[in-house]
């Protein structure tokens, strides 16, 4: 199997073939994570399975590895273990998305989806809002005169899938 992960694929075709993709994706390729990670080297292990449940096309998989975030207390690297399992159903409308009960919607707008964007979305949804070391990583007397401005990223607010997730939760 090639270790070059494909990006734009036809999920319906892959589902017909019950395709399984496994490989590594460079963290540097995940451009929407650029503001959140402190070190863009390295790669994540990806596994994606395409299938069908009745007429519904499903895309499920797992993302594993380590991402270096910036600790919001000391601004040093913070290793964040990525262990994300996901199950998505391909939909073509918001109405269809609201009907899902055991999976999240994956909007198909056109014929292909971007697997890179899909993986970015899953990671952005799981990223901690305020990553920090689980121990006292800066001395108290130094934190008084340091000015740590707000660095919270707005990436989540711009993520269409988080909007879908909200609609789904309130739409019951
Ligand atoms: Zn820290």
Short mmCIF file of N, CA, C and O in Angstrom, two decimals, residues 18-137:
data_model
loop_
_atom_site.label_atom_id
_atom_site.label_comp_id
_atom_site.label_asym_id
_atom_site.label_seq_id
_atom_site.Cartn_x
_atom_site.Cartn_y
_atom_site.Cartn_z
N UNK A 18 -15.92 -0.87 -0.93
CA UNK A 18 -15.58 -1.13 0.48
C UNK A 18 -14.08 -0.87 0.71
O UNK A 18 -13.38 -1.68 1.32
N UNK A 19 -13.62 0.24 0.20
CA UNK A 19 -12.18 0.54 0.27
C UNK A 19 -11.72 0.84 1.69
O UNK A 19 -12.48 1.39 2.49
N UNK A 20 -10.51 0.47 1.96
CA UNK A 20 -9.86 0.82 3.23
C UNK A 20 -8.55 1.53 2.87
O UNK A 20 -7.76 1.01 2.10
N UNK A 21 -8.39 2.72 3.42
CA UNK A 21 -7.15 3.46 3.20
C UNK A 21 -6.39 3.51 4.51
O UNK A 21 -6.96 3.79 5.56
N UNK A 22 -5.11 3.21 4.44
CA UNK A 22 -4.29 3.33 5.64
C UNK A 22 -2.94 3.90 5.24
O UNK A 22 -2.40 3.53 4.20
N UNK A 23 -2.45 4.82 6.02
CA UNK A 23 -1.17 5.42 5.68
C UNK A 23 -0.85 6.55 6.63
O UNK A 23 -1.49 6.70 7.68
N UNK A 24 0.15 7.31 6.25
CA UNK A 24 0.56 8.42 7.10
C UNK A 24 0.30 9.73 6.39
O UNK A 24 0.41 9.81 5.16
N UNK A 25 -0.08 10.71 7.16
CA UNK A 25 -0.33 12.04 6.61
C UNK A 25 0.57 13.02 7.36
O UNK A 25 0.53 13.08 8.60
N UNK A 26 1.36 13.77 6.62
CA UNK A 26 2.26 14.74 7.26
C UNK A 26 1.47 15.84 7.95
O UNK A 26 0.51 16.38 7.38
N UNK A 27 1.88 16.16 9.16
CA UNK A 27 1.21 17.24 9.90
C UNK A 27 1.32 18.56 9.13
O UNK A 27 0.40 19.38 9.15
N UNK A 28 2.41 18.74 8.40
CA UNK A 28 2.60 19.97 7.62
C UNK A 28 1.52 20.13 6.55
O UNK A 28 1.25 21.25 6.11
N UNK A 29 0.89 19.02 6.14
CA UNK A 29 -0.16 19.10 5.12
C UNK A 29 -1.47 19.62 5.70
O UNK A 29 -2.38 20.00 4.95
N UNK A 30 -1.58 19.65 7.02
CA UNK A 30 -2.82 20.07 7.68
C UNK A 30 -2.74 21.57 7.94
O UNK A 30 -2.40 22.01 9.04
N UNK A 31 -3.06 22.34 6.90
CA UNK A 31 -2.80 23.78 6.97
C UNK A 31 -3.65 24.50 8.02
O UNK A 31 -3.21 25.48 8.61
N UNK A 32 -4.87 24.01 8.25
CA UNK A 32 -5.71 24.70 9.23
C UNK A 32 -5.26 24.45 10.66
O UNK A 32 -5.78 25.04 11.60
N UNK A 33 -4.29 23.54 10.83
CA UNK A 33 -3.74 23.32 12.17
C UNK A 33 -2.49 24.16 12.41
O UNK A 33 -1.95 24.17 13.52
N UNK A 34 -2.06 24.87 11.38
CA UNK A 34 -0.78 25.57 11.45
C UNK A 34 -0.69 26.52 12.64
O UNK A 34 0.36 26.65 13.26
N UNK A 35 -1.82 27.18 12.97
CA UNK A 35 -1.79 28.15 14.07
C UNK A 35 -1.79 27.46 15.44
O UNK A 35 -1.50 28.10 16.44
N UNK A 36 -2.18 26.20 15.47
CA UNK A 36 -2.32 25.51 16.75
C UNK A 36 -1.09 24.70 17.12
O UNK A 36 -0.87 24.43 18.29
N UNK A 37 -0.32 24.28 16.12
CA UNK A 37 0.81 23.41 16.42
C UNK A 37 2.10 24.22 16.47
O UNK A 37 2.25 25.22 15.77
N UNK A 38 3.02 23.75 17.31
CA UNK A 38 4.27 24.47 17.50
C UNK A 38 5.37 23.84 16.64
O UNK A 38 6.37 24.44 16.36
N UNK A 39 5.13 22.60 16.23
CA UNK A 39 6.11 21.87 15.43
C UNK A 39 5.35 21.13 14.33
O UNK A 39 4.55 20.25 14.62
N UNK A 40 5.60 21.51 13.09
CA UNK A 40 4.82 20.93 11.99
C UNK A 40 5.51 19.72 11.37
O UNK A 40 5.08 19.24 10.33
N UNK A 41 6.59 19.23 11.98
CA UNK A 41 7.20 18.01 11.45
C UNK A 41 6.43 16.82 11.98
O UNK A 41 5.57 16.95 12.85
N UNK A 42 6.73 15.65 11.45
CA UNK A 42 6.06 14.46 11.92
C UNK A 42 4.82 14.14 11.11
O UNK A 42 4.42 14.90 10.23
N UNK A 43 4.23 12.99 11.41
CA UNK A 43 3.08 12.53 10.64
C UNK A 43 2.10 11.83 11.56
O UNK A 43 2.45 11.41 12.66
N UNK A 44 0.86 11.76 11.11
CA UNK A 44 -0.17 11.06 11.85
C UNK A 44 -0.52 9.77 11.11
O UNK A 44 -0.47 9.72 9.88
N UNK A 45 -0.88 8.75 11.87
CA UNK A 45 -1.31 7.49 11.27
C UNK A 45 -2.83 7.57 11.02
O UNK A 45 -3.58 7.85 11.96
N UNK A 46 -3.22 7.30 9.80
CA UNK A 46 -4.62 7.43 9.43
C UNK A 46 -5.13 6.09 8.91
O UNK A 46 -4.44 5.40 8.14
N UNK A 47 -6.34 5.75 9.30
CA UNK A 47 -7.01 4.60 8.71
C UNK A 47 -8.45 5.02 8.43
O UNK A 47 -9.13 5.55 9.31
N UNK A 48 -8.90 4.84 7.22
CA UNK A 48 -10.26 5.22 6.85
C UNK A 48 -10.93 4.07 6.11
O UNK A 48 -10.36 3.51 5.17
N UNK A 49 -12.11 3.71 6.57
CA UNK A 49 -12.88 2.64 5.93
C UNK A 49 -14.15 3.23 5.33
O UNK A 49 -14.85 4.00 5.98
N UNK A 50 -14.44 2.82 4.12
CA UNK A 50 -15.65 3.26 3.44
C UNK A 50 -16.62 2.09 3.40
O UNK A 50 -16.23 0.95 3.15
N UNK A 51 -17.89 2.37 3.66
CA UNK A 51 -18.86 1.29 3.66
C UNK A 51 -20.25 1.81 3.38
O UNK A 51 -20.45 3.00 3.12
N UNK A 52 -21.21 0.90 3.43
CA UNK A 52 -22.60 1.30 3.21
C UNK A 52 -23.47 0.67 4.28
O UNK A 52 -23.28 -0.48 4.67
N UNK A 53 -24.40 1.48 4.79
CA UNK A 53 -25.42 0.95 5.71
C UNK A 53 -26.74 1.25 5.05
O UNK A 53 -27.21 2.39 5.07
N UNK A 54 -27.34 0.26 4.43
CA UNK A 54 -28.50 0.52 3.59
C UNK A 54 -28.05 1.37 2.43
O UNK A 54 -27.05 1.05 1.77
N UNK A 55 -28.73 2.50 2.23
CA UNK A 55 -28.33 3.38 1.13
C UNK A 55 -27.27 4.38 1.58
O UNK A 55 -26.71 5.11 0.77
N UNK A 56 -27.05 4.44 2.87
CA UNK A 56 -26.17 5.47 3.41
C UNK A 56 -24.70 5.08 3.27
O UNK A 56 -24.31 3.96 3.60
N UNK A 57 -23.92 6.02 2.79
CA UNK A 57 -22.49 5.80 2.67
C UNK A 57 -21.80 6.27 3.95
O UNK A 57 -22.02 7.39 4.41
N UNK A 58 -21.01 5.39 4.52
CA UNK A 58 -20.34 5.74 5.77
C UNK A 58 -18.83 5.81 5.57
O UNK A 58 -18.26 5.09 4.76
N UNK A 59 -18.24 6.72 6.32
CA UNK A 59 -16.79 6.89 6.30
C UNK A 59 -16.35 6.87 7.75
O UNK A 59 -16.69 7.76 8.52
N UNK A 60 -15.65 5.81 8.13
CA UNK A 60 -15.24 5.74 9.53
C UNK A 60 -13.73 5.50 9.59
O UNK A 60 -13.13 5.07 8.61
N UNK A 61 -13.17 5.81 10.72
CA UNK A 61 -11.73 5.62 10.78
C UNK A 61 -11.11 6.08 12.08
O UNK A 61 -11.81 6.34 13.06
N UNK A 62 -9.79 6.15 12.04
CA UNK A 62 -9.03 6.49 13.24
C UNK A 62 -7.82 7.34 12.87
O UNK A 62 -7.21 7.14 11.82
N UNK A 63 -7.54 8.31 13.72
CA UNK A 63 -6.37 9.17 13.56
C UNK A 63 -5.52 9.00 14.82
O UNK A 63 -6.04 9.16 15.93
N UNK A 64 -4.26 8.67 14.65
CA UNK A 64 -3.40 8.47 15.82
C UNK A 64 -2.05 9.14 15.65
O UNK A 64 -1.62 9.43 14.54
N UNK A 65 -1.40 9.41 16.76
CA UNK A 65 -0.07 10.02 16.71
C UNK A 65 0.08 11.09 17.77
O UNK A 65 -0.66 11.10 18.77
N UNK A 66 1.02 11.96 17.56
CA UNK A 66 1.27 13.05 18.52
C UNK A 66 1.35 14.38 17.78
O UNK A 66 1.96 14.46 16.72
N UNK A 67 0.74 15.39 18.37
CA UNK A 67 0.84 16.75 17.83
C UNK A 67 1.45 17.62 18.93
O UNK A 67 1.09 17.50 20.10
N UNK A 68 2.37 18.50 18.53
CA UNK A 68 2.98 19.41 19.49
C UNK A 68 2.19 20.72 19.53
O UNK A 68 2.25 21.50 18.58
N UNK A 69 1.44 20.91 20.60
CA UNK A 69 0.69 22.15 20.78
C UNK A 69 1.54 23.13 21.59
O UNK A 69 2.59 22.76 22.11
N UNK A 70 1.05 24.35 21.72
CA UNK A 70 1.75 25.34 22.54
C UNK A 70 1.03 25.46 23.87
O UNK A 70 -0.16 25.82 23.92
N UNK A 71 1.74 25.17 24.94
CA UNK A 71 1.15 25.30 26.27
C UNK A 71 0.78 26.77 26.49
O UNK A 71 1.60 27.67 26.28
N UNK A 72 -0.46 27.02 26.92
CA UNK A 72 -0.92 28.40 27.07
C UNK A 72 -0.43 29.05 28.37
O UNK A 72 -0.64 30.23 28.59
N UNK A 73 0.26 28.26 29.20
CA UNK A 73 0.87 28.85 30.40
C UNK A 73 2.30 29.27 30.13
O UNK A 73 2.68 30.41 30.36
N UNK A 74 3.11 28.34 29.63
CA UNK A 74 4.55 28.63 29.49
C UNK A 74 4.96 28.85 28.04
O UNK A 74 6.12 29.19 27.79
N UNK A 75 4.04 28.67 27.11
CA UNK A 75 4.30 28.86 25.68
C UNK A 75 5.36 27.91 25.13
O UNK A 75 5.95 28.15 24.08
N UNK A 76 5.58 26.82 25.85
CA UNK A 76 6.50 25.79 25.36
C UNK A 76 5.70 24.66 24.72
O UNK A 76 4.47 24.61 24.84
N UNK A 77 6.43 23.75 24.07
CA UNK A 77 5.76 22.63 23.39
C UNK A 77 5.06 21.72 24.40
O UNK A 77 5.54 21.50 25.51
N UNK A 78 3.92 21.24 23.98
CA UNK A 78 3.12 20.35 24.79
C UNK A 78 2.68 19.21 23.88
O UNK A 78 1.97 19.43 22.90
N UNK A 79 3.15 18.00 24.18
CA UNK A 79 2.79 16.86 23.34
C UNK A 79 1.33 16.48 23.59
O UNK A 79 0.92 16.23 24.72
N UNK A 80 0.55 16.50 22.55
CA UNK A 80 -0.87 16.15 22.66
C UNK A 80 -1.10 14.85 21.90
O UNK A 80 -0.97 14.82 20.68
N UNK A 81 -1.42 13.77 22.61
CA UNK A 81 -1.65 12.51 21.92
C UNK A 81 -2.97 12.54 21.16
O UNK A 81 -4.01 12.89 21.72
N UNK A 82 -2.90 12.19 19.90
CA UNK A 82 -4.10 12.15 19.06
C UNK A 82 -4.60 10.72 19.01
O UNK A 82 -3.85 9.81 18.66
N UNK A 83 -5.83 10.54 19.42
CA UNK A 83 -6.43 9.20 19.40
C UNK A 83 -7.91 9.42 19.09
O UNK A 83 -8.75 9.39 19.98
N UNK A 84 -8.20 9.66 17.84
CA UNK A 84 -9.55 10.06 17.45
C UNK A 84 -10.18 8.99 16.57
O UNK A 84 -9.63 8.61 15.54
N UNK A 85 -11.32 8.49 17.01
CA UNK A 85 -12.11 7.60 16.16
C UNK A 85 -13.30 8.38 15.67
O UNK A 85 -13.89 9.16 16.42
N UNK A 86 -13.67 8.18 14.42
CA UNK A 86 -14.81 8.93 13.90
C UNK A 86 -15.67 8.05 13.02
O UNK A 86 -15.23 7.04 12.48
N UNK A 87 -16.94 8.43 12.94
CA UNK A 87 -17.85 7.78 12.01
C UNK A 87 -18.73 8.86 11.40
O UNK A 87 -19.40 9.61 12.11
N UNK A 88 -18.66 8.96 10.09
CA UNK A 88 -19.39 9.99 9.37
C UNK A 88 -20.32 9.33 8.36
O UNK A 88 -20.04 8.24 7.87
N UNK A 89 -21.41 10.00 8.08
CA UNK A 89 -22.31 9.56 7.02
C UNK A 89 -22.37 10.65 5.97
O UNK A 89 -22.53 11.82 6.29
N UNK A 90 -22.24 10.24 4.71
CA UNK A 90 -22.27 11.21 3.62
C UNK A 90 -23.70 11.70 3.43
O UNK A 90 -24.63 10.90 3.31
N UNK A 91 -23.87 13.02 3.46
CA UNK A 91 -25.19 13.62 3.26
C UNK A 91 -25.05 14.72 2.21
O UNK A 91 -23.97 15.21 1.94
N UNK A 92 -26.20 15.09 1.62
CA UNK A 92 -26.14 16.16 0.62
C UNK A 92 -26.99 17.36 1.02
O UNK A 92 -27.11 18.32 0.27
N UNK A 93 -27.61 17.31 2.22
CA UNK A 93 -28.39 18.47 2.67
C UNK A 93 -28.37 18.54 4.20
O UNK A 93 -28.11 17.54 4.88
N UNK A 94 -28.66 19.72 4.72
CA UNK A 94 -28.74 19.88 6.18
C UNK A 94 -29.86 19.03 6.75
O UNK A 94 -29.76 18.50 7.85
N UNK A 95 -30.95 18.92 5.98
CA UNK A 95 -32.08 18.12 6.44
C UNK A 95 -31.67 16.66 6.64
O UNK A 95 -31.99 16.04 7.65
N UNK A 96 -30.91 16.16 5.66
CA UNK A 96 -30.41 14.79 5.78
C UNK A 96 -29.47 14.68 6.99
O UNK A 96 -29.49 13.69 7.72
N UNK A 97 -28.67 15.72 7.19
CA UNK A 97 -27.71 15.71 8.29
C UNK A 97 -28.42 15.59 9.64
O UNK A 97 -27.97 14.90 10.54
N UNK A 98 -29.58 16.27 9.75
CA UNK A 98 -30.30 16.27 11.04
C UNK A 98 -30.91 14.92 11.36
O UNK A 98 -31.26 14.64 12.50
N UNK A 99 -31.08 14.09 10.34
CA UNK A 99 -31.71 12.80 10.57
C UNK A 99 -30.74 11.74 11.09
O UNK A 99 -31.16 10.66 11.50
N UNK A 100 -29.47 12.05 11.08
CA UNK A 100 -28.49 11.07 11.53
C UNK A 100 -28.56 10.91 13.05
O UNK A 100 -28.70 11.88 13.76
N UNK A 101 -28.48 9.67 13.51
CA UNK A 101 -28.47 9.51 14.96
C UNK A 101 -27.21 8.82 15.49
O UNK A 101 -26.88 8.97 16.65
N UNK A 102 -26.51 8.09 14.65
CA UNK A 102 -25.34 7.39 15.19
C UNK A 102 -24.04 7.81 14.52
O UNK A 102 -23.02 7.15 14.66
N UNK A 103 -24.08 8.91 13.78
CA UNK A 103 -22.86 9.36 13.13
C UNK A 103 -22.97 10.85 12.84
O UNK A 103 -24.05 11.43 12.90
N UNK A 104 -21.84 11.45 12.53
CA UNK A 104 -21.80 12.87 12.20
C UNK A 104 -21.94 13.03 10.69
O UNK A 104 -21.54 12.15 9.93
N UNK A 105 -22.50 14.16 10.24
CA UNK A 105 -22.66 14.35 8.80
C UNK A 105 -21.36 14.73 8.10
O UNK A 105 -20.53 15.43 8.65
N UNK A 106 -21.22 14.22 6.90
CA UNK A 106 -20.12 14.62 6.02
C UNK A 106 -20.78 15.15 4.74
O UNK A 106 -21.36 14.38 3.98
N UNK A 107 -20.77 16.46 4.59
CA UNK A 107 -21.48 17.08 3.48
C UNK A 107 -20.74 16.84 2.17
O UNK A 107 -19.56 17.14 2.05
N UNK A 108 -21.47 16.26 1.21
CA UNK A 108 -20.90 16.03 -0.11
C UNK A 108 -21.43 17.12 -1.03
O UNK A 108 -22.61 17.16 -1.38
N UNK A 109 -20.52 18.01 -1.39
CA UNK A 109 -20.89 19.15 -2.24
C UNK A 109 -20.11 18.98 -3.54
O UNK A 109 -18.97 19.38 -3.63
N UNK A 110 -20.72 18.34 -4.51
CA UNK A 110 -19.98 17.96 -5.72
C UNK A 110 -19.76 16.46 -5.70
O UNK A 110 -20.52 15.73 -5.08
N UNK A 111 -18.70 16.02 -6.33
CA UNK A 111 -18.49 14.58 -6.44
C UNK A 111 -17.41 14.03 -5.52
O UNK A 111 -17.35 12.83 -5.29
N UNK A 112 -16.56 14.91 -5.05
CA UNK A 112 -15.46 14.40 -4.23
C UNK A 112 -15.42 15.10 -2.87
O UNK A 112 -15.99 16.17 -2.69
N UNK A 113 -14.76 14.44 -1.95
CA UNK A 113 -14.48 15.06 -0.66
C UNK A 113 -12.97 15.12 -0.49
O UNK A 113 -12.25 14.32 -1.08
N UNK A 114 -12.53 16.05 0.32
CA UNK A 114 -11.10 16.13 0.64
C UNK A 114 -10.86 15.37 1.94
O UNK A 114 -11.39 15.73 2.99
N UNK A 115 -10.05 14.32 1.84
CA UNK A 115 -9.74 13.55 3.07
C UNK A 115 -8.89 14.39 4.01
O UNK A 115 -9.02 14.28 5.23
N UNK A 116 -8.04 15.23 3.45
CA UNK A 116 -7.22 16.10 4.30
C UNK A 116 -8.12 17.03 5.11
O UNK A 116 -7.94 17.19 6.32
N UNK A 117 -9.12 17.63 4.45
CA UNK A 117 -10.04 18.52 5.14
C UNK A 117 -10.83 17.76 6.21
O UNK A 117 -11.06 18.26 7.31
N UNK A 118 -11.23 16.53 5.86
CA UNK A 118 -11.98 15.70 6.81
C UNK A 118 -11.14 15.45 8.07
O UNK A 118 -11.62 15.58 9.20
N UNK A 119 -9.88 15.10 7.86
CA UNK A 119 -9.00 14.82 9.00
C UNK A 119 -8.74 16.09 9.81
O UNK A 119 -8.76 16.08 11.05
N UNK A 120 -8.55 17.22 9.10
CA UNK A 120 -8.39 18.50 9.79
C UNK A 120 -9.61 18.79 10.67
O UNK A 120 -9.49 19.21 11.82
N UNK A 121 -10.80 18.59 10.11
CA UNK A 121 -12.02 18.86 10.86
C UNK A 121 -12.07 18.02 12.14
O UNK A 121 -12.41 18.53 13.22
N UNK A 122 -11.76 16.73 12.00
CA UNK A 122 -11.83 15.86 13.17
C UNK A 122 -10.85 16.31 14.25
O UNK A 122 -11.16 16.30 15.43
N UNK A 123 -9.65 16.69 13.83
CA UNK A 123 -8.64 17.11 14.81
C UNK A 123 -9.03 18.45 15.44
O UNK A 123 -8.93 18.63 16.66
N UNK A 124 -9.52 19.38 14.61
CA UNK A 124 -9.89 20.70 15.15
C UNK A 124 -11.02 20.57 16.17
O UNK A 124 -11.06 21.29 17.17
N UNK A 125 -11.95 19.65 15.91
CA UNK A 125 -13.06 19.45 16.86
C UNK A 125 -12.55 18.89 18.19
O UNK A 125 -13.13 19.15 19.24
N UNK A 126 -11.47 18.11 18.13
CA UNK A 126 -10.97 17.45 19.34
C UNK A 126 -9.91 18.28 20.08
O UNK A 126 -9.63 18.02 21.24
N UNK A 127 -9.35 19.28 19.41
CA UNK A 127 -8.28 20.07 20.03
C UNK A 127 -8.75 20.71 21.33
O UNK A 127 -9.85 21.26 21.39
N UNK A 128 -7.93 20.69 22.36
CA UNK A 128 -8.31 21.39 23.59
C UNK A 128 -8.33 22.91 23.34
O UNK A 128 -7.50 23.42 22.60
N UNK A 129 -9.30 23.60 23.95
CA UNK A 129 -9.39 25.06 23.79
C UNK A 129 -8.20 25.76 24.43
O UNK A 129 -7.77 26.81 23.99
N UNK A 130 -7.75 25.20 25.52
CA UNK A 130 -6.73 25.87 26.31
C UNK A 130 -5.69 24.84 26.73
O UNK A 130 -5.67 24.40 27.89
N UNK A 131 -4.82 24.42 25.79
CA UNK A 131 -3.85 23.39 26.12
C UNK A 131 -2.83 23.89 27.14
O UNK A 131 -2.32 25.01 27.01
N UNK A 132 -2.57 23.13 28.16
CA UNK A 132 -1.51 23.49 29.11
C UNK A 132 -0.97 22.24 29.76
O UNK A 132 -1.64 21.22 29.85
N UNK A 133 0.26 22.35 30.21
CA UNK A 133 0.90 21.22 30.88
C UNK A 133 0.10 20.85 32.13
O UNK A 133 -0.45 21.74 32.80
N UNK A 134 0.03 19.55 32.43
CA UNK A 134 -0.76 19.13 33.60
C UNK A 134 -0.01 19.38 34.91
O UNK A 134 -0.40 18.86 35.94
N UNK A 135 1.06 20.17 34.87
CA UNK A 135 1.81 20.47 36.09
C UNK A 135 2.14 21.97 36.09
O UNK A 135 1.95 22.65 35.08
N UNK A 136 2.62 22.46 37.19
CA UNK A 136 2.99 23.89 37.30
C UNK A 136 4.23 24.14 36.46
O UNK A 136 5.35 23.87 36.89
N UNK A 137 4.04 24.66 35.25
CA UNK A 137 5.18 24.75 34.35
C UNK A 137 5.83 26.14 34.32
O UNK A 137 6.86 26.33 33.74
#
